[in-house]
Coordinates of C-alpha atoms and ligand atoms in Angstrom, one line a residue:
M1 CA 94.8 76.4 113.8
K2 CA 93.2 79.5 112.4
T3 CA 95.3 81.3 109.7
Y4 CA 94.9 84.9 108.7
K5 CA 96.1 86.2 105.3
I6 CA 97.9 89.6 105.9
A7 CA 98.9 91.8 103.0
V8 CA 102.0 93.7 104.1
I9 CA 102.9 97.0 102.5
K10 CA 106.1 98.3 104.0
G11 CA 106.2 101.4 101.7
D12 CA 109.0 104.0 101.7
G13 CA 111.3 105.8 104.1
I14 CA 111.0 104.4 107.6
G15 CA 108.1 102.1 106.4
P16 CA 110.2 98.9 106.1
E17 CA 111.9 99.5 109.5
I18 CA 108.8 99.9 111.5
V19 CA 106.7 97.2 109.7
D20 CA 109.5 94.7 110.4
E21 CA 109.1 95.4 114.1
A22 CA 105.3 95.0 114.0
I23 CA 105.7 91.7 112.3
K24 CA 108.2 90.6 115.0
V25 CA 105.6 91.4 117.7
L26 CA 102.7 89.8 115.8
D27 CA 104.7 86.6 115.4
A28 CA 105.4 86.4 119.1
V29 CA 101.7 87.0 119.9
A30 CA 100.5 84.5 117.3
Q31 CA 102.6 81.8 118.7
K32 CA 101.5 82.5 122.2
E33 CA 97.7 82.7 121.3
G34 CA 97.7 79.8 118.9
F35 CA 96.9 81.3 115.5
N36 CA 98.8 81.7 112.2
L37 CA 99.6 84.8 110.2
E38 CA 100.5 84.3 106.5
Y39 CA 102.2 87.4 105.2
N40 CA 102.2 88.5 101.5
E41 CA 104.3 91.5 100.6
Y42 CA 103.1 94.1 98.1
L43 CA 104.5 97.4 96.7
L44 CA 102.7 100.7 97.0
G45 CA 103.8 104.3 96.8
G46 CA 107.3 105.4 95.7
S47 CA 108.8 101.9 95.8
A48 CA 106.0 100.7 93.5
Y49 CA 106.5 103.6 91.2
D50 CA 110.2 102.7 90.9
V51 CA 109.4 99.2 89.7
F52 CA 106.1 99.6 87.8
E53 CA 105.9 103.4 87.1
D54 CA 102.6 103.1 89.0
P55 CA 102.2 104.0 92.7
A56 CA 99.2 101.6 93.1
P57 CA 99.8 98.5 90.8
E58 CA 96.8 96.3 90.1
E59 CA 98.7 93.3 91.7
T60 CA 98.8 95.2 95.0
I61 CA 95.1 96.1 94.9
K62 CA 94.1 92.6 94.1
G63 CA 96.4 91.1 96.7
C64 CA 94.9 93.4 99.4
L65 CA 91.4 92.5 98.3
N66 CA 92.3 88.8 98.7
S67 CA 93.5 89.2 102.3
D68 CA 91.9 89.4 105.7
A69 CA 93.7 92.6 106.5
V70 CA 96.4 95.0 105.3
L71 CA 99.3 96.1 107.5
F72 CA 100.8 99.3 106.2
G73 CA 103.9 101.3 106.9
A74 CA 104.1 104.7 105.2
I75 CA 104.7 106.0 101.7
G76 CA 106.3 109.1 100.1
G77 CA 109.5 111.1 100.1
P78 CA 111.3 113.9 98.3
K79 CA 112.5 111.5 95.6
W80 CA 109.0 111.3 94.1
D81 CA 107.8 114.9 95.0
N82 CA 108.2 116.3 91.4
L83 CA 106.2 113.5 89.7
P84 CA 102.8 114.4 88.2
K85 CA 100.1 114.2 90.8
E86 CA 98.6 110.8 89.6
K87 CA 102.1 109.2 89.8
R88 CA 102.9 110.4 93.3
P89 CA 103.0 108.0 96.2
E90 CA 100.1 109.7 98.0
S91 CA 97.8 109.0 94.9
G92 CA 98.7 105.4 95.3
L93 CA 97.4 105.3 98.9
L94 CA 94.2 107.3 98.0
K95 CA 93.5 104.7 95.2
L96 CA 94.1 101.8 97.5
R97 CA 91.7 103.2 100.1
K98 CA 89.1 103.9 97.5
S99 CA 89.5 100.4 95.9
L100 CA 89.1 98.7 99.3
G101 CA 86.1 100.9 100.2
L102 CA 87.7 102.2 103.3
F103 CA 85.3 105.1 104.2
A104 CA 86.0 105.2 107.9
N105 CA 89.3 106.2 109.6
I106 CA 89.6 105.4 113.2
R107 CA 92.3 107.1 115.2
P108 CA 92.5 106.5 118.9
A109 CA 94.6 108.9 121.1
I110 CA 95.5 107.1 124.3
I111 CA 97.8 108.5 126.9
F112 CA 100.4 106.2 128.4
D113 CA 100.9 107.3 132.0
E114 CA 104.6 106.6 131.5
L115 CA 104.8 109.2 128.8
I116 CA 102.7 111.9 130.4
N117 CA 105.7 114.4 130.3
A118 CA 106.1 113.9 126.6
S119 CA 103.1 116.0 125.8
T120 CA 103.3 119.8 125.5
L121 CA 100.1 120.1 127.6
K122 CA 100.1 120.0 131.4
P123 CA 99.9 116.5 132.9
E124 CA 96.7 117.3 134.8
V125 CA 95.0 118.2 131.5
I126 CA 96.0 115.0 129.7
K127 CA 96.1 112.3 132.4
G128 CA 93.4 109.8 131.6
V129 CA 92.6 111.1 128.0
D130 CA 91.1 108.2 126.0
L131 CA 89.4 109.4 122.9
V132 CA 89.0 108.3 119.3
V133 CA 88.4 110.3 116.1
V134 CA 86.1 108.7 113.6
R135 CA 86.8 110.5 110.3
E136 CA 84.9 110.1 107.0
L137 CA 87.6 109.2 104.5
T138 CA 86.4 108.9 101.0
G139 CA 84.0 111.9 100.6
G140 CA 83.8 115.6 101.4
I141 CA 85.9 118.4 99.9
Y142 CA 88.9 116.2 99.0
F143 CA 86.9 114.3 96.4
G144 CA 84.0 116.6 95.5
E145 CA 83.4 117.7 91.9
P146 CA 83.6 120.2 90.4
R147 CA 87.1 121.3 91.3
Y148 CA 89.0 124.0 89.4
K149 CA 92.1 126.2 89.4
D150 CA 93.4 128.9 87.1
S151 CA 95.7 131.7 88.0
N152 CA 92.8 134.0 89.2
K153 CA 90.3 131.6 90.6
A154 CA 90.2 128.2 92.3
Y155 CA 87.5 126.2 94.0
N156 CA 86.7 122.8 95.5
T157 CA 83.3 121.4 96.4
M158 CA 82.3 119.9 99.7
I159 CA 79.6 117.2 99.1
Y160 CA 78.1 114.7 101.4
T161 CA 75.2 112.4 100.6
R162 CA 72.8 111.0 103.1
D163 CA 74.2 107.5 102.6
E164 CA 77.7 108.6 103.2
I165 CA 76.8 110.4 106.5
E166 CA 74.6 107.5 107.7
R167 CA 77.3 104.8 107.3
I168 CA 80.1 106.8 109.0
A169 CA 77.6 107.8 111.8
H170 CA 76.8 104.1 112.4
I171 CA 80.5 103.3 112.8
A172 CA 80.9 106.1 115.4
F173 CA 77.9 105.1 117.4
K174 CA 79.0 101.4 117.4
E175 CA 82.5 102.5 118.5
A176 CA 80.9 104.5 121.4
Q177 CA 79.0 101.4 122.5
K178 CA 82.3 99.6 123.0
R179 CA 83.7 102.6 124.9
N180 CA 82.3 105.4 127.1
K181 CA 79.0 105.9 125.3
K182 CA 79.3 109.4 124.0
V183 CA 79.6 110.8 120.5
T184 CA 80.5 114.4 119.7
S185 CA 79.6 115.2 116.1
V186 CA 81.8 118.0 114.7
D187 CA 80.6 120.2 111.8
K188 CA 80.2 123.8 110.7
A189 CA 76.4 123.9 110.5
N190 CA 76.3 127.6 111.3
V191 CA 77.8 128.3 107.9
L192 CA 77.7 125.3 105.6
E193 CA 74.6 123.6 104.1
V194 CA 76.5 120.4 103.8
S195 CA 77.0 120.5 107.6
E196 CA 73.3 121.1 108.1
L197 CA 72.5 117.9 106.4
W198 CA 75.3 116.2 108.3
R199 CA 73.7 117.2 111.6
E200 CA 70.2 116.2 110.5
V201 CA 71.3 112.7 109.4
V202 CA 73.5 112.2 112.5
N203 CA 70.4 113.0 114.7
E204 CA 68.4 110.5 112.8
V205 CA 71.0 107.8 113.1
A206 CA 71.3 108.5 116.8
Q207 CA 67.6 107.3 117.3
N208 CA 69.0 103.8 116.8
Y209 CA 71.4 104.1 119.7
P210 CA 69.4 105.3 122.7
D211 CA 72.3 104.2 125.0
I212 CA 74.6 106.8 123.5
E213 CA 74.8 110.4 124.4
L214 CA 75.1 112.7 121.3
E215 CA 76.3 116.3 121.3
H216 CA 77.1 118.5 118.3
M217 CA 80.0 120.9 118.2
Y218 CA 81.3 123.4 115.7
V219 CA 84.7 122.6 114.4
D220 CA 86.3 125.8 115.6
N221 CA 85.1 125.2 119.1
A222 CA 86.2 121.5 118.9
A223 CA 89.7 122.6 118.0
M224 CA 89.8 124.8 121.1
Q225 CA 88.1 122.2 123.4
L226 CA 90.6 119.5 122.4
I227 CA 93.4 121.6 123.9
R228 CA 91.4 123.0 126.8
D229 CA 89.9 119.8 128.1
P230 CA 90.5 116.7 126.0
K231 CA 89.0 114.4 128.7
Q232 CA 85.5 115.6 127.8
F233 CA 85.6 113.6 124.5
D234 CA 85.0 109.9 123.9
V235 CA 84.2 109.5 120.2
I236 CA 84.6 112.4 117.8
L237 CA 82.6 111.9 114.6
T238 CA 83.5 114.1 111.7
G239 CA 83.9 114.6 108.0
N240 CA 87.1 114.3 105.9
I241 CA 88.8 117.7 106.1
F242 CA 87.7 118.5 109.7
G243 CA 88.8 115.0 110.8
D244 CA 92.2 115.4 109.0
I245 CA 92.9 118.5 111.1
L246 CA 91.4 117.4 114.4
S247 CA 93.0 114.0 114.4
D248 CA 96.5 115.5 114.0
E249 CA 95.7 118.0 116.8
A250 CA 94.5 115.1 119.0
S251 CA 97.7 113.2 118.2
M252 CA 99.9 116.0 119.7
I253 CA 98.1 115.7 123.0
V254 CA 99.8 112.3 123.3
G255 CA 103.3 113.6 122.7
S256 CA 104.9 111.9 119.8
I257 CA 103.5 111.2 116.3
G258 CA 105.4 108.0 116.6
L259 CA 102.9 106.6 119.1
L260 CA 99.6 106.8 117.2
P261 CA 97.9 104.0 115.3
S262 CA 95.0 104.0 113.0
A263 CA 92.5 101.7 111.3
S264 CA 90.7 102.3 108.0
I265 CA 87.6 100.2 107.7
G266 CA 84.2 100.0 106.1
G267 CA 85.0 97.8 103.1
K268 CA 85.8 94.1 102.8
V269 CA 89.3 94.4 104.1
G270 CA 90.6 96.7 106.9
L271 CA 93.9 98.6 106.6
F272 CA 96.0 99.3 109.6
E273 CA 98.8 102.0 109.6
P274 CA 100.6 104.5 111.9
I275 CA 99.3 108.0 111.5
H276 CA 102.7 109.4 110.7
G277 CA 104.4 109.5 107.3
S278 CA 107.6 108.0 105.9
A279 CA 109.9 110.3 107.9
P280 CA 112.6 110.5 105.2
D281 CA 114.7 112.7 107.5
I282 CA 115.4 109.8 109.8
A283 CA 115.0 106.8 107.4
G284 CA 117.7 104.1 107.6
Q285 CA 119.1 105.4 110.9
G286 CA 117.4 102.9 113.2
I287 CA 115.9 105.6 115.3
A288 CA 112.2 105.6 114.2
N289 CA 109.7 104.8 116.9
P290 CA 107.9 101.6 115.9
I291 CA 105.2 101.8 118.6
A292 CA 102.5 103.5 116.3
T293 CA 102.9 100.6 113.9
I294 CA 102.9 98.0 116.6
L295 CA 99.7 99.5 118.0
S296 CA 98.2 99.5 114.5
A297 CA 99.0 95.7 114.5
A298 CA 97.1 95.4 117.8
M299 CA 94.1 97.2 116.2
M300 CA 94.4 94.7 113.3
L301 CA 94.2 91.8 115.8
D302 CA 91.1 93.3 117.4
Y303 CA 89.5 93.7 113.9
L304 CA 90.3 90.0 113.2
G305 CA 88.7 89.0 116.5
E306 CA 91.9 88.1 118.2
H307 CA 91.2 90.4 121.2
K308 CA 93.5 88.6 123.6
G309 CA 96.4 89.0 121.2
A310 CA 95.6 92.7 120.9
K311 CA 95.6 93.1 124.6
R312 CA 98.8 91.3 125.0
I313 CA 100.5 93.8 122.6
K314 CA 99.2 96.8 124.5
E315 CA 100.3 95.4 127.9
A316 CA 103.7 94.6 126.4
I317 CA 104.2 98.2 125.2
K318 CA 103.1 99.5 128.7
S319 CA 105.6 97.3 130.4
V320 CA 108.5 98.3 128.1
L321 CA 107.7 102.0 128.6
K322 CA 107.4 101.4 132.4
E323 CA 110.9 99.9 132.4
G324 CA 112.1 103.2 130.9
Y325 CA 113.1 102.2 127.4
R326 CA 112.6 105.0 124.9
T327 CA 113.3 105.5 121.2
K328 CA 115.1 108.8 120.4
D329 CA 111.9 110.8 119.7
L330 CA 111.0 110.3 123.4
A331 CA 114.4 110.2 124.9
A332 CA 114.3 113.8 126.2
F333 CA 111.6 112.7 128.6
D334 CA 112.8 110.5 131.5
A335 CA 114.5 107.8 129.4
K336 CA 116.4 105.2 131.4
E337 CA 117.7 103.7 128.3
V338 CA 117.6 104.9 124.6
V339 CA 117.0 102.0 122.3
T340 CA 117.0 101.6 118.5
T341 CA 113.9 100.8 116.4
S342 CA 114.8 97.1 116.3
E343 CA 115.6 96.9 120.0
M344 CA 112.3 98.5 120.9
G345 CA 110.5 95.9 118.7
S346 CA 112.4 93.0 120.2
L347 CA 111.7 94.3 123.8
I348 CA 107.9 94.5 123.0
A349 CA 108.0 91.1 121.3
E350 CA 109.7 89.6 124.3
H351 CA 107.2 91.0 126.8
A352 CA 104.3 89.9 124.5
S353 CA 105.6 86.3 124.7
N354 CA 105.5 86.2 128.5
Ligands
LIG401 P1 106.2 112.5 108.8 O1 105.1 112.1 109.6 O2 106.8 111.6 107.9 O3 107.3 113.2 109.7 C1 107.0 114.4 110.5 C2 108.1 114.4 111.6 O4 107.9 113.4 112.5 C3 109.5 114.2 111.1 O5 110.4 115.0 111.8 C4 109.8 112.7 111.4 O6 111.2 112.4 111.6 C5 109.0 112.5 112.6 N1 108.5 111.1 112.7 C6 107.5 110.6 112.0 N2 107.3 109.3 112.3 C7 108.2 109.1 113.3 C8 108.5 107.9 114.0 N3 107.8 106.7 113.9 N4 109.4 108.0 115.0 C9 110.1 109.1 115.2 N5 109.9 110.2 114.5 C10 108.9 110.2 113.6 O7 105.5 113.8 107.9 P2 106.2 114.6 106.7 O8 107.7 114.9 107.0 O9 105.3 115.7 106.5 O10 106.1 113.7 105.4 C11 107.1 112.8 104.9 C12 106.6 112.0 103.8 O11 105.6 111.1 104.3 C13 105.9 112.9 102.7 O12 106.3 112.3 101.5 C14 104.4 112.7 103.0 O13 103.6 112.8 101.8 C15 104.4 111.3 103.5 N6 103.2 111.0 104.3 C16 102.7 109.7 104.2 C17 101.6 109.3 105.0 C18 101.1 107.9 104.8 O14 101.9 107.0 104.3 N7 100.0 107.6 105.3 C19 101.1 110.2 105.9 C20 101.7 111.4 106.1 C21 102.7 111.8 105.3

């Protein structure tokens, strides 16, 4: 029987609650589909700082590098907000991503018909939306040097090299080949030289994918089009800062931040996590929505080649939502029964075992 080594990082706040539910569901699927998952737990973020005074201990990085995939909850919280920047939980996650070489962040935004009323947009605008944002994760303005700040002046530098653009563009075109065969590359080429190069290189990479339709869009227009007519998009390819903003915007089309998974790939080991943070305001209350993390686990199974298992999870979530079960974040919208984090996980695991 095939065994996959999974590094588990539960993290802070609601992290442990939601990851436990994802593991519950994964175990049910593994048993049904006939594979094994061997979990090894590691600390990162605030919980790692509390033990090691380091938000990304070497043991965690090594453990992740020695695994087939990383399942991640969320990190951060007010307890660690006043630490120096390099000791803060967020620095731990940035270091882990960098160490694993995770230069591509993939965030799908899929509408569940059962939750169509949870979005702030009109049902006719969002019904059938199925898009994915492919965001460059380790370059651009967040990492560019020089960077500087004094009390009168501050600056950052947006840098992309040809190699960095090429590799993320390939990921986006390959993603489109599995989907609806369209890539929208988002930049600000009317103003920024770095975007001019981005556009040139994406055009060159596109020559390798004659089956894929490519369009370019300025980021300001893309922000508007996402709300006006999100169905026009299939794969959105973009850099680090534009992708950060657009993927959060895309997430709200779906209704709750508690529904959206993500995959960070490109290196030896992929990392799978919900897009939301550690939600300290609701931690420990049993009301967090575990679906984003459970969907992240489904993306992890796809990454490992266990496509039937991944499908099983998605179908199970649909069935549970169809039956009217909702966690508190979605309870205002047509809930038949409001359930806890753990009850939601158990219901999905039960359906996934059928
Ligand atoms: P957040 O995503 O944690 O929470 C935003 C709002 O959404 C809160 O009201 C929260 O209760 C709600 N929410 C989030 N996830 C939910 C879920 N699964 N179910 C129900 N409701 C949910 O963002 P924030 O409040 O800005 O940040 C809190 C902490 O998380 C900060 O320390 C931040 O740095 C950190 N953070 C971590 C990550 C990560 O680990 N990748 C990402 C974003 C923020």
